[in-house]
mmCIF file of C-alpha atoms in Angstrom:
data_model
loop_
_atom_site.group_PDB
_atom_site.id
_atom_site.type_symbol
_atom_site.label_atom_id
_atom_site.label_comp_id
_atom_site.label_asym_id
_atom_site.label_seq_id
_atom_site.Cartn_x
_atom_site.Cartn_y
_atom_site.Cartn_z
ATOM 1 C CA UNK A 189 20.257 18.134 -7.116
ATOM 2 C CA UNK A 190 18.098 15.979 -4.910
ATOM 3 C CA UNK A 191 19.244 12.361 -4.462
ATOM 4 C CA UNK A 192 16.642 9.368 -4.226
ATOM 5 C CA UNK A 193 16.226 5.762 -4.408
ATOM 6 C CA UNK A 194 13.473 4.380 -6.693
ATOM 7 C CA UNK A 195 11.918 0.738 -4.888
ATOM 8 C CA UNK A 196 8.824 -1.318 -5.461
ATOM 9 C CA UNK A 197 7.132 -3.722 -3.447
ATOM 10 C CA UNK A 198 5.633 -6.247 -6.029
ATOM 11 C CA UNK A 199 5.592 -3.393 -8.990
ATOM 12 C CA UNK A 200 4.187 -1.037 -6.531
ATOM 13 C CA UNK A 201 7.098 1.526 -7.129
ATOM 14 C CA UNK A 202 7.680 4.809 -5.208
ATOM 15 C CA UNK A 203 10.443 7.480 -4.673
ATOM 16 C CA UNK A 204 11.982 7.225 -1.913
ATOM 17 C CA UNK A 205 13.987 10.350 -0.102
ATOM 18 C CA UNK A 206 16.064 10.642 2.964
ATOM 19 C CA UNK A 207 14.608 13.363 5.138
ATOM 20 C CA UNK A 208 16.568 12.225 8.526
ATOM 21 C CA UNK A 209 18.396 15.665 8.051
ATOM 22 C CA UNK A 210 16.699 17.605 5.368
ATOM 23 C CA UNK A 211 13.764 18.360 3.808
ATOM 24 C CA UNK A 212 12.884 19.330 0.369
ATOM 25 C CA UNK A 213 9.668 21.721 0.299
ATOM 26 C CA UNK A 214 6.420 21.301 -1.266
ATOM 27 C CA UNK A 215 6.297 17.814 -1.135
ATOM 28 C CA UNK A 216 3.234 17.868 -2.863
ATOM 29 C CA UNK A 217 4.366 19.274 -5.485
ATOM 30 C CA UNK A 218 7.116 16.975 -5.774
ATOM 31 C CA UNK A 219 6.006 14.001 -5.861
ATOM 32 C CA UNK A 220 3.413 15.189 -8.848
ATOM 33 C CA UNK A 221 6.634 16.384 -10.968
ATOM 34 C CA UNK A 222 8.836 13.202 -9.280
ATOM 35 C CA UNK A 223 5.736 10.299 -10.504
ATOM 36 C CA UNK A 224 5.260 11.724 -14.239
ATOM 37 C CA UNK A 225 6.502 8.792 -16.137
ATOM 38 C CA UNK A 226 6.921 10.798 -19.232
ATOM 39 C CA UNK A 227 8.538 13.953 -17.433
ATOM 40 C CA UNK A 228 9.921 12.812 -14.329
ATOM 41 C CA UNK A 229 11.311 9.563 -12.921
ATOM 42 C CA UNK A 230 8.296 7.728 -12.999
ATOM 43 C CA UNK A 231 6.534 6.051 -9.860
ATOM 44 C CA UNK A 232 2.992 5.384 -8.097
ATOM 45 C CA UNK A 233 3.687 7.901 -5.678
ATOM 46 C CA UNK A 234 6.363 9.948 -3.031
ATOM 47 C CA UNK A 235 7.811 8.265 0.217
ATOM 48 C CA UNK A 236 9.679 10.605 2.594
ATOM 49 C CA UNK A 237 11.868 9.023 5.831
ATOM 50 C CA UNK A 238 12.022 10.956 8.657
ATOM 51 C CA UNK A 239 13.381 10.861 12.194
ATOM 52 C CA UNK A 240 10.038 9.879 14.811
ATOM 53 C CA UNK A 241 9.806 10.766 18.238
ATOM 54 C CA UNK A 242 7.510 7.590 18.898
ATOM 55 C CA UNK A 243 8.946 5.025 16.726
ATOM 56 C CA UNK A 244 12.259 4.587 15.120
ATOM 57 C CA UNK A 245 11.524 6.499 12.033
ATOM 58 C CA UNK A 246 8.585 8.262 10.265
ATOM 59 C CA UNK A 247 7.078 7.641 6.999
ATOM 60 C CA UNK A 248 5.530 10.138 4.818
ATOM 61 C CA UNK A 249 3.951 8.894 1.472
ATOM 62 C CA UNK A 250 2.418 10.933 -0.991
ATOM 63 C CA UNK A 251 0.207 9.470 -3.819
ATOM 64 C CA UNK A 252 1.018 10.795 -7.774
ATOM 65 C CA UNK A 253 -1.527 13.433 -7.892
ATOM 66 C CA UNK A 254 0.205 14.839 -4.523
ATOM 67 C CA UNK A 255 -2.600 13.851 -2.128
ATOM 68 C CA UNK A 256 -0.939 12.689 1.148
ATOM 69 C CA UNK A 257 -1.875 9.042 2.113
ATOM 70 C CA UNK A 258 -2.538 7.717 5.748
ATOM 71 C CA UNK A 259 -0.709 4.405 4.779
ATOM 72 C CA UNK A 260 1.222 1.918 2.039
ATOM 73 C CA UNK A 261 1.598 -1.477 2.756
ATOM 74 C CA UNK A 262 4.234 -1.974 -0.007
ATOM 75 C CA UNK A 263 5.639 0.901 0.537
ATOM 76 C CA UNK A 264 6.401 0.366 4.234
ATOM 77 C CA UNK A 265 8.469 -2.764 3.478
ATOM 78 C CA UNK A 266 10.531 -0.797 1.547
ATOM 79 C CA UNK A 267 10.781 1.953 4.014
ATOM 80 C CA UNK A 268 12.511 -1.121 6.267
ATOM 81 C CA UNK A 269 14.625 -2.451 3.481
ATOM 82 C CA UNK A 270 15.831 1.318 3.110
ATOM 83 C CA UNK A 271 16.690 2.096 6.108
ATOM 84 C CA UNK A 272 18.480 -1.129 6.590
ATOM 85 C CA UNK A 273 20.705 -1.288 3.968
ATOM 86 C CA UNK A 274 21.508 2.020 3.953
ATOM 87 C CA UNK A 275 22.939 1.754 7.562
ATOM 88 C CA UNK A 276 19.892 4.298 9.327
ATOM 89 C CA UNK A 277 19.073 0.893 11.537
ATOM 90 C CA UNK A 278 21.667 -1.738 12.398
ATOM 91 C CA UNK A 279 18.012 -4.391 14.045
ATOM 92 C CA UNK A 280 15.933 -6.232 12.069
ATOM 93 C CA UNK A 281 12.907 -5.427 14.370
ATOM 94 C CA UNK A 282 12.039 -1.986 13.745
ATOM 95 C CA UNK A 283 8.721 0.311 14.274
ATOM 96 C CA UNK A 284 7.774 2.493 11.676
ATOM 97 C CA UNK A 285 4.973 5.566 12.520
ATOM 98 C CA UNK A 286 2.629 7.003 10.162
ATOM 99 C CA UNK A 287 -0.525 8.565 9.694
ATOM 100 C CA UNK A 288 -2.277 5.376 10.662
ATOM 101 C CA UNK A 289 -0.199 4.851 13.713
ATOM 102 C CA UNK A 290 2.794 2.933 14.765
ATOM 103 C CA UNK A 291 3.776 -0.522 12.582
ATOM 104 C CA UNK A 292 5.939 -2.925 13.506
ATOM 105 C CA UNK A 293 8.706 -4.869 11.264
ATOM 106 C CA UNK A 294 10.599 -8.047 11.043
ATOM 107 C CA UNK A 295 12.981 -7.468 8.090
ATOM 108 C CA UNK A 296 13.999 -11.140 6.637
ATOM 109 C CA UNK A 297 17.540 -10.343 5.717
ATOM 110 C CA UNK A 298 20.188 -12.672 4.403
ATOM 111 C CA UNK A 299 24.092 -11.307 3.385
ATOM 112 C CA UNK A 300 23.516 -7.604 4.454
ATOM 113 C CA UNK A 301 20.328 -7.027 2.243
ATOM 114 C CA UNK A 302 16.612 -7.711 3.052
ATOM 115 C CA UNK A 303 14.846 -9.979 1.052
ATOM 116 C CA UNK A 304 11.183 -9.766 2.503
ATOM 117 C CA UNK A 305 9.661 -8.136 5.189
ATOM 118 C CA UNK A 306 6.697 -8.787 7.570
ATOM 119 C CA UNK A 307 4.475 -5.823 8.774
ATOM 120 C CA UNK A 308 1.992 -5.752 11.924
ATOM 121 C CA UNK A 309 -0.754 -3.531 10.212
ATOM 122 C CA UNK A 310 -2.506 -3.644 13.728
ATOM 123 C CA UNK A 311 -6.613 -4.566 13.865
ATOM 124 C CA UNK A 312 -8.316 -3.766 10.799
ATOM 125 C CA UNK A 313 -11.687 -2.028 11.319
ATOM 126 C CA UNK A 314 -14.414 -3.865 8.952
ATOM 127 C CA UNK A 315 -17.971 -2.197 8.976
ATOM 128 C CA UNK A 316 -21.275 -3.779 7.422
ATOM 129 C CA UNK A 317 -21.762 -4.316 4.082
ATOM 130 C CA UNK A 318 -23.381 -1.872 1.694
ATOM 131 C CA UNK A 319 -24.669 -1.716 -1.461
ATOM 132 C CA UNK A 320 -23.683 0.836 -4.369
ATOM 133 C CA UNK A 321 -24.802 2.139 -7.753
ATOM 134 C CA UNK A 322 -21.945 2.140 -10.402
ATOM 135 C CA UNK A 323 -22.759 2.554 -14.082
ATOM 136 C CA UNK A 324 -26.457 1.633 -13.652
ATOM 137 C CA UNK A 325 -25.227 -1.731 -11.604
ATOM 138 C CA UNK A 326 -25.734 -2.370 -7.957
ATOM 139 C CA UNK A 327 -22.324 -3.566 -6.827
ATOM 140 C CA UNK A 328 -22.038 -5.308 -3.142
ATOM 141 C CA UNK A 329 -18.926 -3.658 -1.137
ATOM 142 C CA UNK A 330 -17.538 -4.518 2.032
ATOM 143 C CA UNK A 331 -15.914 -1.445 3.444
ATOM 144 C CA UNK A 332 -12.542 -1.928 5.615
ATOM 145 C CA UNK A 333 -10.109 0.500 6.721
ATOM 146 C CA UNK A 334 -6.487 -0.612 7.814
ATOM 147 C CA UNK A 335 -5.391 2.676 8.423
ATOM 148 C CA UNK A 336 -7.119 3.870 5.631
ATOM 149 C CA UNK A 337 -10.455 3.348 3.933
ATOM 150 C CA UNK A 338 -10.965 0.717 1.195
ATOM 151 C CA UNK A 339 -13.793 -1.095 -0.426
ATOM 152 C CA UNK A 340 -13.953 -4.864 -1.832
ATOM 153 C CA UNK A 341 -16.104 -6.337 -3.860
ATOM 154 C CA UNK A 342 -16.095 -9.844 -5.469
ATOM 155 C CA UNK A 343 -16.756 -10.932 -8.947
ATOM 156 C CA UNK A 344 -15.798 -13.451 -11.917
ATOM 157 C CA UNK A 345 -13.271 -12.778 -14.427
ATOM 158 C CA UNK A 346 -11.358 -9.924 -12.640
ATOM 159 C CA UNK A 347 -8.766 -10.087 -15.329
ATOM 160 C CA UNK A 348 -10.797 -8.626 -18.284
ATOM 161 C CA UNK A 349 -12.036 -5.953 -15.587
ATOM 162 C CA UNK A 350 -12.626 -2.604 -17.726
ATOM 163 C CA UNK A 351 -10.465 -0.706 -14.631
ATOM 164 C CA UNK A 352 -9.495 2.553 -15.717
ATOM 165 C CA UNK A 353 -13.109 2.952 -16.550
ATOM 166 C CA UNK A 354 -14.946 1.887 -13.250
ATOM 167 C CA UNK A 355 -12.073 2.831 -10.693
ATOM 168 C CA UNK A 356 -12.722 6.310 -10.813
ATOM 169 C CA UNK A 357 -16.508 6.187 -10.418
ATOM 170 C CA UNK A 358 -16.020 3.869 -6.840
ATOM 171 C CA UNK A 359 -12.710 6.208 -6.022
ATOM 172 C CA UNK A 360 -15.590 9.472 -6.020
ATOM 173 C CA UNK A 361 -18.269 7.849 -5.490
ATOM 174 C CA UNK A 362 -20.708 10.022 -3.298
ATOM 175 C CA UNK A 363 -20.711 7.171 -0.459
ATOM 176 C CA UNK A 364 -17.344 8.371 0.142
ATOM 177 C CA UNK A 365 -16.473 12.273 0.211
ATOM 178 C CA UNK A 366 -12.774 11.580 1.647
ATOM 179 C CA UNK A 367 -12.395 9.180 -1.441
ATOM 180 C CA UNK A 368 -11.534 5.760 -1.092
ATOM 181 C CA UNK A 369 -9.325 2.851 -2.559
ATOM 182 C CA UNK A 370 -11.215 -0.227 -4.243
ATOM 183 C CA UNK A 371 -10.256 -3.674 -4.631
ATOM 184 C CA UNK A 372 -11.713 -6.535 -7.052
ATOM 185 C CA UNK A 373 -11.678 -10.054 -5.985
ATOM 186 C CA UNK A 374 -11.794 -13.390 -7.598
ATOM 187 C CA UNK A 375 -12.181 -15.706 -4.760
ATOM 188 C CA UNK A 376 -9.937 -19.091 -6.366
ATOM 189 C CA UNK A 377 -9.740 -21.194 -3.396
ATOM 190 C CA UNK A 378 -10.196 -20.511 0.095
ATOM 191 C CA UNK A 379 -6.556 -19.540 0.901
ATOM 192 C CA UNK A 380 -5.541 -18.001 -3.081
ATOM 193 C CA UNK A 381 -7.731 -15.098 -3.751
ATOM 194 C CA UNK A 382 -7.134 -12.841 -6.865
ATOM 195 C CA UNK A 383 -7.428 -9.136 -6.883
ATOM 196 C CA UNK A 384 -7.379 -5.836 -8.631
ATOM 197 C CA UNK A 385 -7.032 -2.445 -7.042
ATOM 198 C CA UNK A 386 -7.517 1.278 -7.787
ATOM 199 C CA UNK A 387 -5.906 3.315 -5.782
ATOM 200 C CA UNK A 388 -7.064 6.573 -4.039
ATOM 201 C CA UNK A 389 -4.874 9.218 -5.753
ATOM 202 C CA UNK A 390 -2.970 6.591 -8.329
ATOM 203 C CA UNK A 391 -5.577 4.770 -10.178
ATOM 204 C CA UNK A 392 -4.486 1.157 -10.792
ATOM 205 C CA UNK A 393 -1.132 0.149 -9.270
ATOM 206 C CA UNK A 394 0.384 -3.512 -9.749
ATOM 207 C CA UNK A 395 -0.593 -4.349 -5.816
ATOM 208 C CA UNK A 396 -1.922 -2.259 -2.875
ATOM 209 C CA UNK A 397 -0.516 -3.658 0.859
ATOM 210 C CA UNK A 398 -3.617 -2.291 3.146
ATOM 211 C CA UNK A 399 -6.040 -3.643 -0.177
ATOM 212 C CA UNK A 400 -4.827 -7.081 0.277
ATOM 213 C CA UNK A 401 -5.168 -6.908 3.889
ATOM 214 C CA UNK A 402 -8.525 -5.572 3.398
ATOM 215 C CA UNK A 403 -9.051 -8.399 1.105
ATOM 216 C CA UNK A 404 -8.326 -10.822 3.398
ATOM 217 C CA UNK A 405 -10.318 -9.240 6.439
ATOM 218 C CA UNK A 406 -13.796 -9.311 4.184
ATOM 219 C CA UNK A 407 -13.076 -12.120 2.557
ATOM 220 C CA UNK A 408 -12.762 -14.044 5.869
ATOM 221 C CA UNK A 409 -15.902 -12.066 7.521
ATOM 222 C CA UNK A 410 -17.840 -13.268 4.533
ATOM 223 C CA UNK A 411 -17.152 -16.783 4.682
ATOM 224 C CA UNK A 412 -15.284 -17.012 1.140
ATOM 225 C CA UNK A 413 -11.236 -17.732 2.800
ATOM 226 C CA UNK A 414 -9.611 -18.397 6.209
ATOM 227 C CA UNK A 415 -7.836 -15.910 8.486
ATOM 228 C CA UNK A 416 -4.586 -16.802 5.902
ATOM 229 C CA UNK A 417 -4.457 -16.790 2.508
ATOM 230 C CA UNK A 418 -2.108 -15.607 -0.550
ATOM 231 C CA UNK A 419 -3.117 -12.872 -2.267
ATOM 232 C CA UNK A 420 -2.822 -12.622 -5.744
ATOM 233 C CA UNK A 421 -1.901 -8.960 -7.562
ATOM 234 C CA UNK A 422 -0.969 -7.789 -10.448
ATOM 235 C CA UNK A 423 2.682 -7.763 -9.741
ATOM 236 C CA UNK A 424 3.196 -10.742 -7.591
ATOM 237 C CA UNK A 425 1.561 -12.621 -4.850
ATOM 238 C CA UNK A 426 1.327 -11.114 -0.655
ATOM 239 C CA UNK A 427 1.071 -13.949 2.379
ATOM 240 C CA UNK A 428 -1.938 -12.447 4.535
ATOM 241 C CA UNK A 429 -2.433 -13.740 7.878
ATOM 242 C CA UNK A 430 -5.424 -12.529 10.616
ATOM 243 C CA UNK A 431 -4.149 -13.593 13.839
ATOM 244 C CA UNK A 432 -6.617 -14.537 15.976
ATOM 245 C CA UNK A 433 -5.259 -14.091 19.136
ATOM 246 C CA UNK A 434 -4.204 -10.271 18.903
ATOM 247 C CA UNK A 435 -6.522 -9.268 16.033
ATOM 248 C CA UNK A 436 -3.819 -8.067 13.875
ATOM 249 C CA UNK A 437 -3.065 -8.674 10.524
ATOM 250 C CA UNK A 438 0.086 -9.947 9.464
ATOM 251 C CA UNK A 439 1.267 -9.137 5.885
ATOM 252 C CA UNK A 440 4.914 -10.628 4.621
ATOM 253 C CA UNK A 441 5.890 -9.654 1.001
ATOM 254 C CA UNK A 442 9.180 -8.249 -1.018
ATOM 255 C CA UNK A 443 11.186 -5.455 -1.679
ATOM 256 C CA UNK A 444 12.986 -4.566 -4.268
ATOM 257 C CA UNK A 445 15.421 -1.545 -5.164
ATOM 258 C CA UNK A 446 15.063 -0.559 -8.911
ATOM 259 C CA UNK A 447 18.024 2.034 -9.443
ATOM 260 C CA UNK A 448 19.406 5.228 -7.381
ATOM 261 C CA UNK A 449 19.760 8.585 -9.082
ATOM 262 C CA UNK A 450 19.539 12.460 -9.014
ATOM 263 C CA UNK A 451 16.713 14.667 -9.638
ATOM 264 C CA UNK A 452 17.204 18.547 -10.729
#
């Protein structure tokens, strides 16, 4: 029987397992049969805790097709809430490592369990715009990486955007040959800006941590928000902040546990 702990950040759910003392194999594999909402428990993806010998713990995540990811913004927070409640850390600043370095939290506790948490994602690494040829239309993209790569592009009417259609086209798009994740954006005001994301390895999810920090980062490059600015997923709404003084960006947002349970 293997025991785990089903959370979401904003509807952005994952598995979550304990790996401070053992580790199940093929975690690939896993996390395929463990994110099959028909067949298994149903998530966006595998996230694996492990002891770190540069940071307090280490996170592993693993999307739903079993491709390892470098980083997950939602998931992160809930890596902190985790640990937290289930007594692995007794502070509520903690550092977290993972494929995309070290990240530093603030957990935002109140009566033993942590209601939000804010993540240093460290200096996000824009590059020039490009252009690119989807379904016969040249779509502008502004490529970031926080860790790991992403795309945004802007548009009108992102809510009657045909998704599962044009995610997989920018996903394996030629441009990219490491595949990469893609985020829509409806600019509303300069500090409210709407998006949509496919993810690398997960198609759409209800919100993407590292897209809306990437959404932020371009948008404010570009001249269409500030350095802060609430952005606006699927599943609920992330407070983005580009600090101008270090160059990190600052993202504060929920976490939620969904249920606990066993897994043959």
């Amino acid at each position: 029987m293997l025991r785990f702990t089903k959370m979401q950040g904003l509807g952005n759910d994952y598995v979550y397992l304990d790996c401070t003392k053992e580790t199940p194999g093929n975690l690939p594999g896993l996390a395929v049969r463990l994110s099959d909402r028909h067949f298994g428990v149903g998530s966006d993806g595998l996230i694996c805790i492990f002891p770190s010998r540069r940071a307090d713990f280490r996170m592993r995540m693993f999307n739903a097709d079993g491709s390892e990811g470098e980083m997950c913004g939602n998931g992160i927070r809930c890596v902190g809430k985790y640990v937290y409640e289930k007594g692995l850390a007794n502070r509520t600043e903690l550092t977290v490592e993972t494929l995309a370095g070290v990240k530093r939290l603030t957990l935002h506790a109140r009566d033993g369990a942590v209601e939000t948490v804010t993540v240093d994602m460290g200096e996000p690494a824009p590059a020039p715009p490009r252009t690119l040829t989807v379904r016969g239309r040249e779509w502008e993209v502004i490529p970031v990486s926080v860790g790991n790569p992403h795309i945004v592009t802007y548009l009108t009417g992102v809510d009657g955007l045909e998704l599962a259609a044009l995610g997989p086209e920018f996903e394996r798009h030629p441009a990219f040959p490491e595949r990469t994740n893609t985020e829509f954006v409806e600019v509303v005001s300069p500090d409210r800006l709407k998006m949509r994301v496919w993810e690398r390895g997960s198609g759409e999810t209800l919100a993407c941590g590292t897209g809306a920090c990437a959404v932020l980062c371009a948008s404010a490059l570009s001249g269409r928000s500030g350095r802060a600015a609430t952005v606006q997923l699927r599943g609920g709404g992330l407070d983005i902040r580009w600090d101008i003084a270090d160059n990190h960006i600052y993202m504060t947002g929920p976490a939620g546990t969904v249920f606990e349970g066993q897994f043959n």
